[in-house]
Each structure stands twice: as structure tokens, then as C-alpha cells.
Amino acid sequence: MNVAMRIDIITVIPQLIEGFLNESIIGRAQKRELAEIHLHNLRDYAVRKDRRIDDYPFGGFAGMVMQCEPIDRCISALTAQRHYDEIIFTTPDGQQFDQPMANELSLCENIIILCGHYKGIDYRIREHLITKEVSIGDYVLTGGELAAAVMTDAIVRVIPGVIGDEQSALSDSFQDNLLAAPVYTRPADYRGWKVPEILLSGHEAKIKEWEIQQSLERTQRLRPDLLEKGKR
Ligand code: 6GU
């Protein structure tokens, strides 16, 4: 019996992630019990009466820093209930998130994603509690929530059964370091813009060959770096 993968997201702005989780493919994955995603408001674990979870940095630097105690209390409450395979922190200086990482994380039973904010979190949390630091790209977001949403989406979508057609996730762009071939639907001729003849031929082997060739050509032209990556 398969149990749903569980993702716990710790954030100061749960509303930012909430809507997206309950919609479309990710919402359906949860209803079908293929994935279980829980949001935790870090302010519920605040130790101060004003529910603040940040404070001034030692050393007189600019900005605010998320304190150890609320984060430790929240993570401890979770780890007391079950084992977590990874405790992830979203941060622009983390390891770059990509398809192989999404695939790997989708095999986990339980993961925590802690969303970074302000100038960052007290570094001791990163040293003692975090097992993996992840960035979604070389740009800076105002907080880790969108990064957590991006990661959750990519992870959940490769869980077997989440996407209707099992083949479909495997034939994605990036899944084998290749960009996907173009796709078309009816009508075969729209304003004189024609669908490639081969796709209408019904010749399965030739169509497959066309798809591979298109895939290679587009990768070579648009993302030659992926072909290099594939060789490693
Ligand atoms: Cl994970 N967090 C923030 N704040 N900015 C980012 C990011 C994460 N990944 C890319 N930019």
C-alpha cells in the first residue's frame, strides 16, 4: 500500500501558497491522496507576545533576521511526530533546483520546506537543523514562498499517478536532458499554418523518429548546455 508523500511547508505567509496548492493538478493529487501538503504559520510558534519572529542582526548589519527559537519549535514539533528525509531551506545561495532534484525529492516520504525571509534566518538553524539548501534560480525573491511553491509543484507532478498519462511526465522537456518536441492539435490547417505532414501519416515509427530528431534539434539550438550535461 502506497502512502502519500508528505510535504510540510513552514512560512510566515501561508496565504501566499495556500491557493495554488488546492487548484488543478496539485489539488487533485491531494484529493486523490497521492500527496499531502501541510502549511505551518511560523508565527504560531513565536515566543514573543507580539507574534514577531525576527530581530536585529548581531554586528549592526542592515535588515532583520529570523530567530532560532520559533523555527526550532516548529521543526521539533514536526520531527517529534515522524521522520523527515530532508529539511530544506529556500535561499538564493542554495543548490540550484532542477529536474533531477525534483525527481529525487519525489521519492522521499516526508520533507519539510522552510521558507526564508528578511535578511535570512539565524545561521545556527542552517548549521544544525537544515539538511539541504535550495535556490530556484539566480535572482532574488522577496521570500522563499514562491520558491517552495515551485519546488512543491515540480516534486508532486512527478509522483506516479499524479499526471493522467504516465508517459507524459517522462516525455517532458528536461526529463532526459532534452527539450520536448513541438505538439499540435486540430485543425490540421489553421489559416494556412500547417501541422507537419508526418504527424498526420499514422506511421508510428516514423513519427517517433521525427519526435526524437525535433527534440535533439531544439535542444542543440536553444539549450546546447543540456546536451553537455547529459554526457556527464
Ligand atoms: Cl529559494 N529564495 C529567495 N528569497 N530568492 C530566491 C530563491 C529562494 N531562489 C531564487 N531566488
mmCIF file of C-alpha atoms and ligand atoms in Angstrom, residues 90-92 116 134-144 147, ligand 1:
data_model
loop_
_atom_site.group_PDB
_atom_site.id
_atom_site.type_symbol
_atom_site.label_atom_id
_atom_site.label_comp_id
_atom_site.label_asym_id
_atom_site.label_seq_id
_atom_site.Cartn_x
_atom_site.Cartn_y
_atom_site.Cartn_z
ATOM 1 C CA THR A 90 14.880 28.031 0.472
ATOM 2 C CA THR A 91 17.635 30.550 -0.131
ATOM 3 C CA PRO A 92 19.212 32.259 -3.176
ATOM 4 C CA GLY A 116 13.406 32.082 4.142
ATOM 5 C CA VAL A 134 17.900 25.100 -2.351
ATOM 6 C CA SER A 135 17.590 28.053 -4.746
ATOM 7 C CA ILE A 136 15.258 28.110 -7.759
ATOM 8 C CA GLY A 137 17.477 30.396 -9.840
ATOM 9 C CA ASP A 138 19.947 33.250 -9.937
ATOM 10 C CA TYR A 139 17.647 36.101 -8.943
ATOM 11 C CA VAL A 140 16.411 37.297 -5.573
ATOM 12 C CA LEU A 141 12.790 36.887 -4.465
ATOM 13 C CA THR A 142 11.240 38.789 -1.556
ATOM 14 C CA GLY A 143 10.705 35.493 0.253
ATOM 15 C CA GLY A 144 11.022 31.743 -0.133
ATOM 16 C CA ALA A 147 10.330 29.009 -4.414
HETATM 17 CL CL1 6GU B 1 14.827 29.805 -2.634
HETATM 18 N N1 6GU B 1 14.578 32.361 -2.054
HETATM 19 C C1 6GU B 1 14.663 33.661 -2.361
HETATM 20 N N2 6GU B 1 14.346 34.585 -1.444
HETATM 21 N N3 6GU B 1 15.062 34.117 -3.532
HETATM 22 C C2 6GU B 1 15.382 33.182 -4.432
HETATM 23 C C3 6GU B 1 15.305 31.813 -4.194
HETATM 24 C C4 6GU B 1 14.906 31.431 -2.972
HETATM 25 N N4 6GU B 1 15.684 31.152 -5.300
HETATM 26 C C5 6GU B 1 15.984 32.088 -6.173
HETATM 27 N N5 6GU B 1 15.803 33.309 -5.672
#
